[in-house]
CSV table of C-alpha atoms in Angstrom, one decimal:
chain,number,residue,atom,x,y,z
R,28,MET,CA,151.4,187.8,105.8
R,29,LEU,CA,152.6,184.2,105.4
R,30,GLY,CA,149.7,181.7,105.9
R,31,LEU,CA,146.7,184.0,105.5
R,32,THR,CA,145.4,181.9,102.6
R,33,ASN,CA,145.9,178.8,104.8
R,34,PHE,CA,143.6,180.4,107.4
R,35,ILE,CA,140.9,180.8,104.8
R,36,ARG,CA,141.4,177.2,103.6
R,37,ARG,CA,141.3,175.8,107.1
R,38,GLY,CA,138.4,177.8,108.3
R,39,ILE,CA,135.5,175.7,109.7
R,40,LYS,CA,132.2,175.7,107.9
R,41,THR,CA,129.9,177.3,110.4
R,42,LYS,CA,126.7,177.2,108.4
R,43,SER,CA,126.9,173.4,108.0
R,44,ILE,CA,127.4,173.1,111.8
R,45,LYS,CA,124.4,175.2,112.5
R,46,ASN,CA,122.3,173.2,110.1
R,47,GLU,CA,123.2,170.0,111.8
R,48,ARG,CA,122.1,171.3,115.2
R,49,GLN,CA,118.7,171.9,116.6
R,50,LYS,CA,118.0,175.4,117.8
R,51,GLU,CA,118.8,175.5,121.5
R,52,SER,CA,117.5,177.9,124.1
R,53,PRO,CA,119.5,181.0,125.0
R,54,LEU,CA,120.1,179.5,128.5
R,55,VAL,CA,121.5,176.3,127.0
R,56,LEU,CA,123.7,178.3,124.6
R,57,GLU,CA,125.0,180.4,127.4
R,58,ARG,CA,125.8,177.4,129.6
R,59,LYS,CA,127.7,175.7,126.8
R,60,PHE,CA,129.7,178.8,126.1
R,61,ARG,CA,130.6,179.2,129.7
R,62,GLU,CA,131.7,175.6,129.9
R,63,ALA,CA,134.3,176.2,127.2
R,64,TYR,CA,135.3,179.9,127.3
R,65,ILE,CA,136.3,182.5,129.8
R,66,ALA,CA,134.7,185.6,128.2
R,67,GLU,CA,132.4,187.4,130.7
R,68,ARG,CA,129.8,188.2,128.0
R,69,PRO,CA,128.6,184.9,126.3
R,70,VAL,CA,128.1,185.0,122.5
R,71,ASP,CA,125.8,182.8,120.4
R,72,LEU,CA,128.6,181.5,118.3
R,73,GLU,CA,126.2,179.5,116.1
R,74,ALA,CA,124.6,182.7,115.0
R,75,VAL,CA,127.9,184.3,113.9
R,76,GLU,CA,128.3,184.4,110.1
R,77,GLU,CA,131.8,185.9,110.0
R,78,PHE,CA,134.2,185.7,113.0
R,79,ARG,CA,135.4,189.3,113.0
R,80,GLY,CA,136.0,191.6,115.9
R,81,ASP,CA,132.8,193.5,115.2
R,82,ALA,CA,130.8,190.3,115.8
R,83,PHE,CA,131.9,190.2,119.4
R,84,PRO,CA,131.0,192.6,122.3
R,85,ILE,CA,133.7,194.3,124.4
R,86,SER,CA,134.3,191.8,127.2
R,87,GLY,CA,136.7,190.9,129.9
R,88,PRO,CA,138.5,189.4,131.6
R,89,ALA,CA,141.6,191.1,130.4
R,90,CYS,CA,144.8,189.0,130.6
R,91,TRP,CA,146.2,189.5,134.1
R,92,LEU,CA,149.2,191.5,133.0
R,93,ASP,CA,147.0,193.9,130.9
R,94,ARG,CA,144.9,194.9,133.9
R,95,PRO,CA,145.2,198.3,135.7
R,96,ASN,CA,146.4,196.6,138.9
R,97,ALA,CA,148.9,194.3,137.1
R,98,LEU,CA,152.1,195.7,138.7
R,99,LEU,CA,150.6,195.4,142.2
R,100,GLU,CA,149.4,191.8,141.4
R,101,VAL,CA,152.9,190.9,140.3
R,102,GLU,CA,154.4,192.2,143.5
R,103,ARG,CA,151.7,190.3,145.5
R,104,ARG,CA,152.4,187.0,143.8
R,105,HIS,CA,156.2,187.5,144.1
R,106,ALA,CA,155.9,188.2,147.8
R,107,ALA,CA,153.7,185.1,148.2
R,108,GLY,CA,156.3,182.9,146.5
R,109,GLU,CA,154.1,182.3,143.4
R,110,LEU,CA,156.6,184.0,141.1
R,111,SER,CA,160.4,183.7,141.2
R,112,ASP,CA,162.6,186.8,141.2
R,113,ASP,CA,163.3,186.3,137.5
R,114,GLU,CA,159.6,185.7,136.7
R,115,ALA,CA,158.5,188.9,138.6
R,116,ALA,CA,161.1,190.9,136.6
R,117,MET,CA,159.9,189.4,133.4
R,118,CYS,CA,156.3,190.2,134.2
R,119,LYS,CA,157.1,193.8,135.0
R,120,GLN,CA,159.0,194.3,131.7
R,121,TRP,CA,156.0,192.7,129.9
R,122,ILE,CA,153.6,195.1,131.5
R,123,PHE,CA,155.6,198.2,130.4
R,124,GLU,CA,157.5,197.1,127.3
R,125,GLY,CA,155.4,194.3,125.8
R,126,TYR,CA,158.3,191.9,125.2
R,127,TYR,CA,160.8,189.7,127.0
R,128,ILE,CA,164.1,188.2,125.9
R,129,ALA,CA,165.3,184.9,127.4
R,130,PRO,CA,169.0,184.5,126.6
R,131,GLY,CA,170.3,181.0,125.8
R,132,LEU,CA,166.9,179.5,126.6
R,133,ILE,CA,167.2,176.6,124.1
R,134,GLU,CA,170.0,174.1,124.2
R,135,ALA,CA,172.3,173.8,121.1
R,136,GLU,CA,171.7,170.0,120.8
R,137,LEU,CA,168.0,170.5,120.3
R,138,LEU,CA,168.5,173.4,117.9
R,139,ASP,CA,170.8,171.2,115.8
R,140,ARG,CA,168.4,168.2,115.8
R,141,VAL,CA,165.4,170.4,114.8
R,142,TRP,CA,167.1,172.3,112.1
R,143,THR,CA,168.6,169.1,110.6
R,144,ALA,CA,165.1,167.5,110.5
R,145,TYR,CA,163.7,170.6,108.9
R,146,GLU,CA,166.3,170.7,106.1
R,147,LYS,CA,165.8,166.9,105.6
R,148,ALA,CA,162.0,167.5,105.2
R,149,ILE,CA,162.6,170.1,102.6
R,150,ALA,CA,165.1,167.9,100.7
R,151,GLU,CA,162.7,165.0,100.7
R,152,GLY,CA,159.7,167.1,99.7
R,153,THR,CA,157.8,166.6,102.9
R,154,ILE,CA,157.8,170.4,103.2
R,155,THR,CA,157.8,172.8,100.3
R,156,ALA,CA,159.7,176.1,100.9
R,157,PRO,CA,158.8,178.9,98.5
R,158,ALA,CA,161.7,180.9,96.9
R,159,GLU,CA,160.6,184.4,98.1
R,160,SER,CA,163.6,185.6,96.1
R,161,ARG,CA,164.7,189.2,96.0
R,162,GLY,CA,167.5,188.8,93.5
R,163,PRO,CA,170.2,186.5,92.2
R,164,GLU,CA,172.2,186.7,95.5
R,165,ASP,CA,169.1,185.6,97.5
R,166,ILE,CA,170.1,181.9,97.7
R,167,HIS,CA,168.0,180.8,100.6
R,168,PRO,CA,164.4,179.4,100.5
R,169,GLY,CA,161.5,181.3,102.0
R,170,ARG,CA,159.4,180.6,105.1
R,171,THR,CA,157.1,177.7,105.7
R,172,LEU,CA,153.8,177.6,107.6
R,173,ASP,CA,153.2,175.0,110.3
R,174,PRO,CA,156.1,172.7,109.6
R,175,HIS,CA,155.5,171.2,113.1
R,176,ILE,CA,152.5,169.3,111.6
R,177,PRO,CA,154.3,167.1,109.1
R,178,VAL,CA,157.6,167.0,111.1
R,179,PRO,CA,156.8,166.0,114.6
R,180,ILE,CA,160.3,166.7,116.0
R,181,LEU,CA,159.7,170.4,115.6
R,182,ARG,CA,157.1,170.2,118.3
R,183,GLU,CA,159.9,169.5,120.8
R,184,LEU,CA,161.0,173.1,120.2
R,185,GLN,CA,157.5,174.6,119.9
R,186,GLN,CA,156.4,172.9,123.1
R,187,HIS,CA,159.7,173.2,125.0
R,188,PRO,CA,159.0,173.2,128.7
R,189,ARG,CA,160.9,176.4,129.4
R,190,ILE,CA,159.0,178.2,126.7
R,191,LEU,CA,155.7,177.0,127.9
R,192,ARG,CA,156.6,177.9,131.5
R,193,ILE,CA,157.2,181.5,130.4
R,194,SER,CA,154.0,181.7,128.3
R,195,ASP,CA,151.9,180.1,131.1
R,196,VAL,CA,153.2,182.8,133.5
R,197,LEU,CA,152.6,185.6,131.0
R,198,PHE,CA,149.1,184.4,130.2
R,199,GLY,CA,148.3,183.5,133.8
R,200,ARG,CA,146.6,180.5,132.1
R,201,LYS,CA,147.6,177.2,130.4
R,202,THR,CA,149.2,177.8,127.0
R,203,LEU,CA,147.8,176.2,123.8
R,204,PRO,CA,150.5,175.8,121.1
R,205,PHE,CA,149.0,176.8,117.8
R,206,GLN,CA,151.0,177.9,114.8
R,207,THR,CA,154.7,177.8,113.7
R,208,ILE,CA,156.6,179.6,110.9
R,209,MET,CA,160.1,178.5,110.1
R,210,GLY,CA,162.6,180.0,107.7
R,211,HIS,CA,166.2,180.4,106.5
R,212,LYS,CA,166.1,184.2,106.1
R,213,GLY,CA,164.6,187.5,107.2
R,214,SER,CA,161.0,188.1,106.3
R,215,TRP,CA,161.2,191.8,105.3
R,216,GLN,CA,157.7,192.0,106.6
R,217,SER,CA,156.1,195.3,107.3
R,218,PRO,CA,155.3,196.3,110.9
R,219,HIS,CA,152.1,194.8,112.3
R,220,SER,CA,150.6,193.3,115.4
R,221,ASP,CA,149.5,189.7,115.5
R,222,THR,CA,146.0,190.5,116.8
R,223,ILE,CA,144.5,191.0,113.3
R,224,HIS,CA,146.0,187.7,112.2
R,225,MET,CA,145.3,185.5,115.3
R,226,THR,CA,142.5,187.1,117.2
R,227,THR,CA,141.0,186.1,120.6
R,228,TYR,CA,137.7,186.7,122.4
R,229,PRO,CA,138.4,188.3,124.8
R,230,LEU,CA,141.2,190.2,123.2
R,231,GLY,CA,144.8,189.8,124.4
R,232,TYR,CA,145.1,186.1,124.9
R,233,MET,CA,147.8,185.4,122.3
R,234,LEU,CA,151.6,185.7,122.3
R,235,ALA,CA,154.5,184.7,120.2
R,236,SER,CA,158.1,183.5,120.5
R,237,TRP,CA,160.9,183.9,118.1
R,238,ILE,CA,163.7,181.3,118.4
R,239,ALA,CA,167.2,181.9,116.9
R,240,PHE,CA,169.0,178.9,115.5
R,241,GLU,CA,172.1,181.0,114.8
R,242,ASP,CA,173.7,184.3,115.7
R,243,VAL,CA,171.9,187.3,114.1
R,244,GLY,CA,173.7,190.3,112.8
R,245,THR,CA,172.6,193.7,111.5
R,246,ASP,CA,172.9,192.9,107.8
R,247,CYS,CA,170.7,189.8,107.6
R,248,GLY,CA,167.4,191.6,108.3
R,249,PRO,CA,166.9,191.0,112.0
R,250,LEU,CA,163.5,191.0,113.6
R,251,GLU,CA,162.4,194.6,114.5
R,252,TYR,CA,160.0,195.4,117.3
R,253,TYR,CA,158.6,198.5,118.9
R,254,PRO,CA,158.7,198.6,122.7
R,255,ARG,CA,155.5,199.9,124.4
R,256,SER,CA,153.6,199.9,121.1
R,257,HIS,CA,151.2,197.4,122.7
R,258,LYS,CA,150.1,200.2,125.0
R,259,LEU,CA,150.2,203.0,122.5
R,260,VAL,CA,148.6,201.6,119.3
R,261,PRO,CA,145.1,200.1,119.6
R,262,PRO,CA,144.5,196.5,118.4
R,263,LEU,CA,143.1,197.5,115.0
R,264,LEU,CA,140.8,195.0,113.4
R,265,SER,CA,139.0,194.8,110.1
R,266,GLY,CA,135.8,196.6,111.0
R,267,GLU,CA,137.7,199.5,112.5
R,268,LEU,CA,139.7,199.8,109.3
R,269,GLY,CA,136.7,199.8,107.1
R,270,ILE,CA,137.3,196.3,105.6
R,271,PRO,CA,133.9,194.8,105.1
R,272,PRO,CA,133.0,191.2,105.6
R,273,ARG,CA,134.4,188.8,103.0
R,274,ALA,CA,136.5,191.5,101.5
R,275,PHE,CA,139.8,189.9,102.5
R,276,LYS,CA,138.7,186.5,101.0
R,277,GLU,CA,137.9,188.2,97.7
R,278,ASN,CA,141.0,190.4,97.7
R,279,MET,CA,143.9,189.9,100.1
R,280,GLY,CA,145.3,193.2,98.9
R,281,VAL,CA,143.1,195.1,101.4
R,282,TYR,CA,145.5,194.1,104.1
R,283,SER,CA,148.4,196.0,102.4
R,284,SER,CA,146.1,198.9,101.3
R,285,ARG,CA,144.2,199.4,104.5
R,286,TYR,CA,146.1,197.9,107.5
R,287,GLU,CA,149.8,198.5,106.8
R,288,PRO,CA,149.5,202.2,106.0
R,289,THR,CA,147.4,202.7,109.2
R,290,ILE,CA,150.1,201.0,111.3
R,291,ARG,CA,152.8,203.1,109.6
R,292,HIS,CA,150.8,206.3,110.4
R,293,TYR,CA,150.7,205.4,114.1
R,294,ILE,CA,154.4,204.7,114.1
R,295,ASP,CA,155.2,208.0,112.5
R,296,MET,CA,152.6,210.0,114.5
R,297,LEU,CA,153.9,208.6,117.9
R,298,GLY,CA,157.6,208.7,116.9
R,299,LEU,CA,158.1,205.0,117.7
R,300,GLU,CA,161.6,203.7,117.2
R,301,PRO,CA,162.3,200.0,116.6
R,302,LYS,CA,164.7,197.8,118.4
R,303,TYR,CA,166.5,194.9,116.6
R,304,PHE,CA,166.8,191.4,117.9
R,305,LEU,CA,170.5,190.8,117.5
R,306,ALA,CA,170.2,187.3,118.9
R,307,LYS,CA,172.6,184.6,119.8
R,308,ALA,CA,171.8,181.0,118.9
R,309,GLY,CA,169.3,179.7,121.5
R,310,ASP,CA,168.0,183.2,122.5
R,311,VAL,CA,164.2,183.6,122.5
R,312,LEU,CA,162.2,186.8,122.1
R,313,PHE,CA,158.6,186.7,123.4
R,314,TRP,CA,156.1,189.4,122.4
R,315,HIS,CA,152.6,190.6,123.3
R,316,ALA,CA,149.8,190.1,120.8
R,317,ASP,CA,149.6,193.9,120.3
R,318,LEU,CA,153.3,194.6,120.0
R,319,LEU,CA,154.2,196.0,116.6
R,320,HIS,CA,157.0,194.0,115.0
R,321,GLY,CA,158.3,193.0,111.5
R,322,GLY,CA,161.3,192.1,109.5
R,323,SER,CA,163.9,194.8,108.9
R,324,PRO,CA,165.4,195.1,105.4
R,325,ARG,CA,168.1,192.5,104.5
R,326,LYS,CA,171.3,194.4,103.6
R,327,ASP,CA,173.1,191.3,102.5
R,328,LEU,CA,170.9,188.9,100.6
R,329,LYS,CA,173.5,186.1,100.9
R,330,LEU,CA,173.1,186.0,104.7
R,331,SER,CA,170.8,183.6,106.4
R,332,ARG,CA,168.7,184.3,109.5
R,333,LYS,CA,167.5,180.8,110.7
R,334,ALA,CA,164.6,181.1,113.0
R,335,MET,CA,161.3,179.6,114.2
R,336,VAL,CA,158.3,181.6,115.2
R,337,CYS,CA,155.7,180.1,117.4
R,338,HIS,CA,152.2,181.5,118.1
R,339,TYR,CA,150.3,180.5,121.3
R,340,PHE,CA,146.8,181.1,122.6
R,341,ALA,CA,145.6,180.9,126.2
R,342,GLN,CA,143.2,178.2,127.1
R,343,GLY,CA,139.7,179.5,127.5
R,344,ALA,CA,139.8,182.1,124.8
R,345,PHE,CA,137.8,181.7,121.6
R,346,THR,CA,140.2,182.0,118.7
R,347,TYR,CA,139.6,183.2,115.2
R,348,HIS,CA,141.1,185.0,112.2
R,349,ASP,CA,139.6,188.5,112.0
R,350,LEU,CA,140.7,189.1,108.4
R,351,SER,CA,139.2,185.9,106.9
R,352,GLY,CA,136.3,185.6,109.3
R,353,ASN,CA,137.1,182.0,110.1
R,354,ALA,CA,137.5,180.3,113.5
R,355,THR,CA,140.9,178.7,114.0
R,356,ARG,CA,141.5,175.0,113.7
R,357,LEU,CA,141.4,174.7,117.5
R,358,HIS,CA,137.6,174.9,117.0
R,359,LYS,CA,137.2,172.7,113.9
R,360,ASN,CA,135.2,170.0,115.7
R,361,GLY,CA,132.4,172.4,116.6
R,362,LEU,CA,132.0,175.9,117.8
R,363,TYR,CA,131.8,174.8,121.5
R,364,ALA,CA,134.8,172.5,121.4
R,365,PRO,CA,137.0,173.8,124.2
R,366,PRO,CA,140.3,174.9,122.7
R,367,ALA,CA,142.3,172.3,124.7
R,368,ILE,CA,144.4,170.7,122.0
R,369,ASP,CA,145.6,171.3,118.5
R,370,GLU,CA,144.4,168.0,116.9
R,371,SER,CA,146.8,168.4,114.0
R,372,LEU,CA,149.6,167.5,116.5
C-alpha cells in the first residue's frame, strides 16, 4: 500500500478545472476525448466528481494480448516478422500465465551505479526511507515512493531500452513510465492486483516490472505471484467492493478491511498457489495489471532484498487511482492532456 496517501496528495483538483472552463457541447467534448484517449466510449471527464471504476462505462478496446483472438494474432505477427521468436514466446506466456521473466536483462554496471546513487540520496537526505521495522534484527530501511523524481539517474533503469521494448510489445502501444518503488528489503505486502491502485480506462493498460539488484533467496521474503490469476480473479474495484466515494480518503483502513479479505477469499476458493521470484541480480519480472502478487514473509529479518519496482501505463489510456478517486499526475495539466509524458521527470 506504499504511496496511497501520495496519490491523494497528488490528485488533480477537477472542480477548479471545470470552473475555469466554459461549458462545451457534447460533440466538442467527444472530439477532445478522442484526440487524447483510445477508449471506444467517450466520457465527459469534466463531469466526473470521483475517478472511480463505477464512473466509467465498460469499454474497449482491450489490450491486444487480452483479446479472445490473442494467440492467433501473436502467431500472425510472428509469421509476418513483426515479433521475434523470443517475443512471440513471451507473448504466449503472458496470455496464459500473466507474467514474464527476463533473466539477466539489466547489466551489472548500471545496477551498481543506480544503487550507489540511491544510497547516497538517502545518506544526504534527498530521499527519506521509513524504518518499516519488524524487530531489532530488522536493520534495513523501508521502501521509498518515486525516488526517480529527485534522483534522475534512477530513470536510466526505469526507462531502460530493453525494459521499454518488452512493455511496448506487451501493451501493443507506446509505454509511459509512471511510478517507481525502491527498497532494501521485502515488503511483506498482502496479495493484491495493481488495478485498484493504478487504474486505466479502458481497463488493462498497466503493467509492472520488478528488478533485482542482488540474488534473492527464500529467507528474505521474495516476491510472490499467482500464475493465471489475471484470468481467474476479476479486477475488483472500489464500487464492486462496496467502498463508497471518498471513503478511502477518510479512512484508508477500508482497503485492508474490504479489499484484502476479498482477494484472500478468491485465492482460497480457487486453490491458487504462489510462485516465488528467486531472482539473480539483473533479472526482471514483468506482470499483468490483474496478476495477484505480494511480498512473502521474511524468515530472516537481517537479510536484504534490494529491488526496484516500476509501474507503466500505455499511451492513450486515461489513468486514475480508483481508491482515492483522483486522476494520476499524467493528467495534472488538465483532464484532456494526452498522457504522453510524466512531467515530473
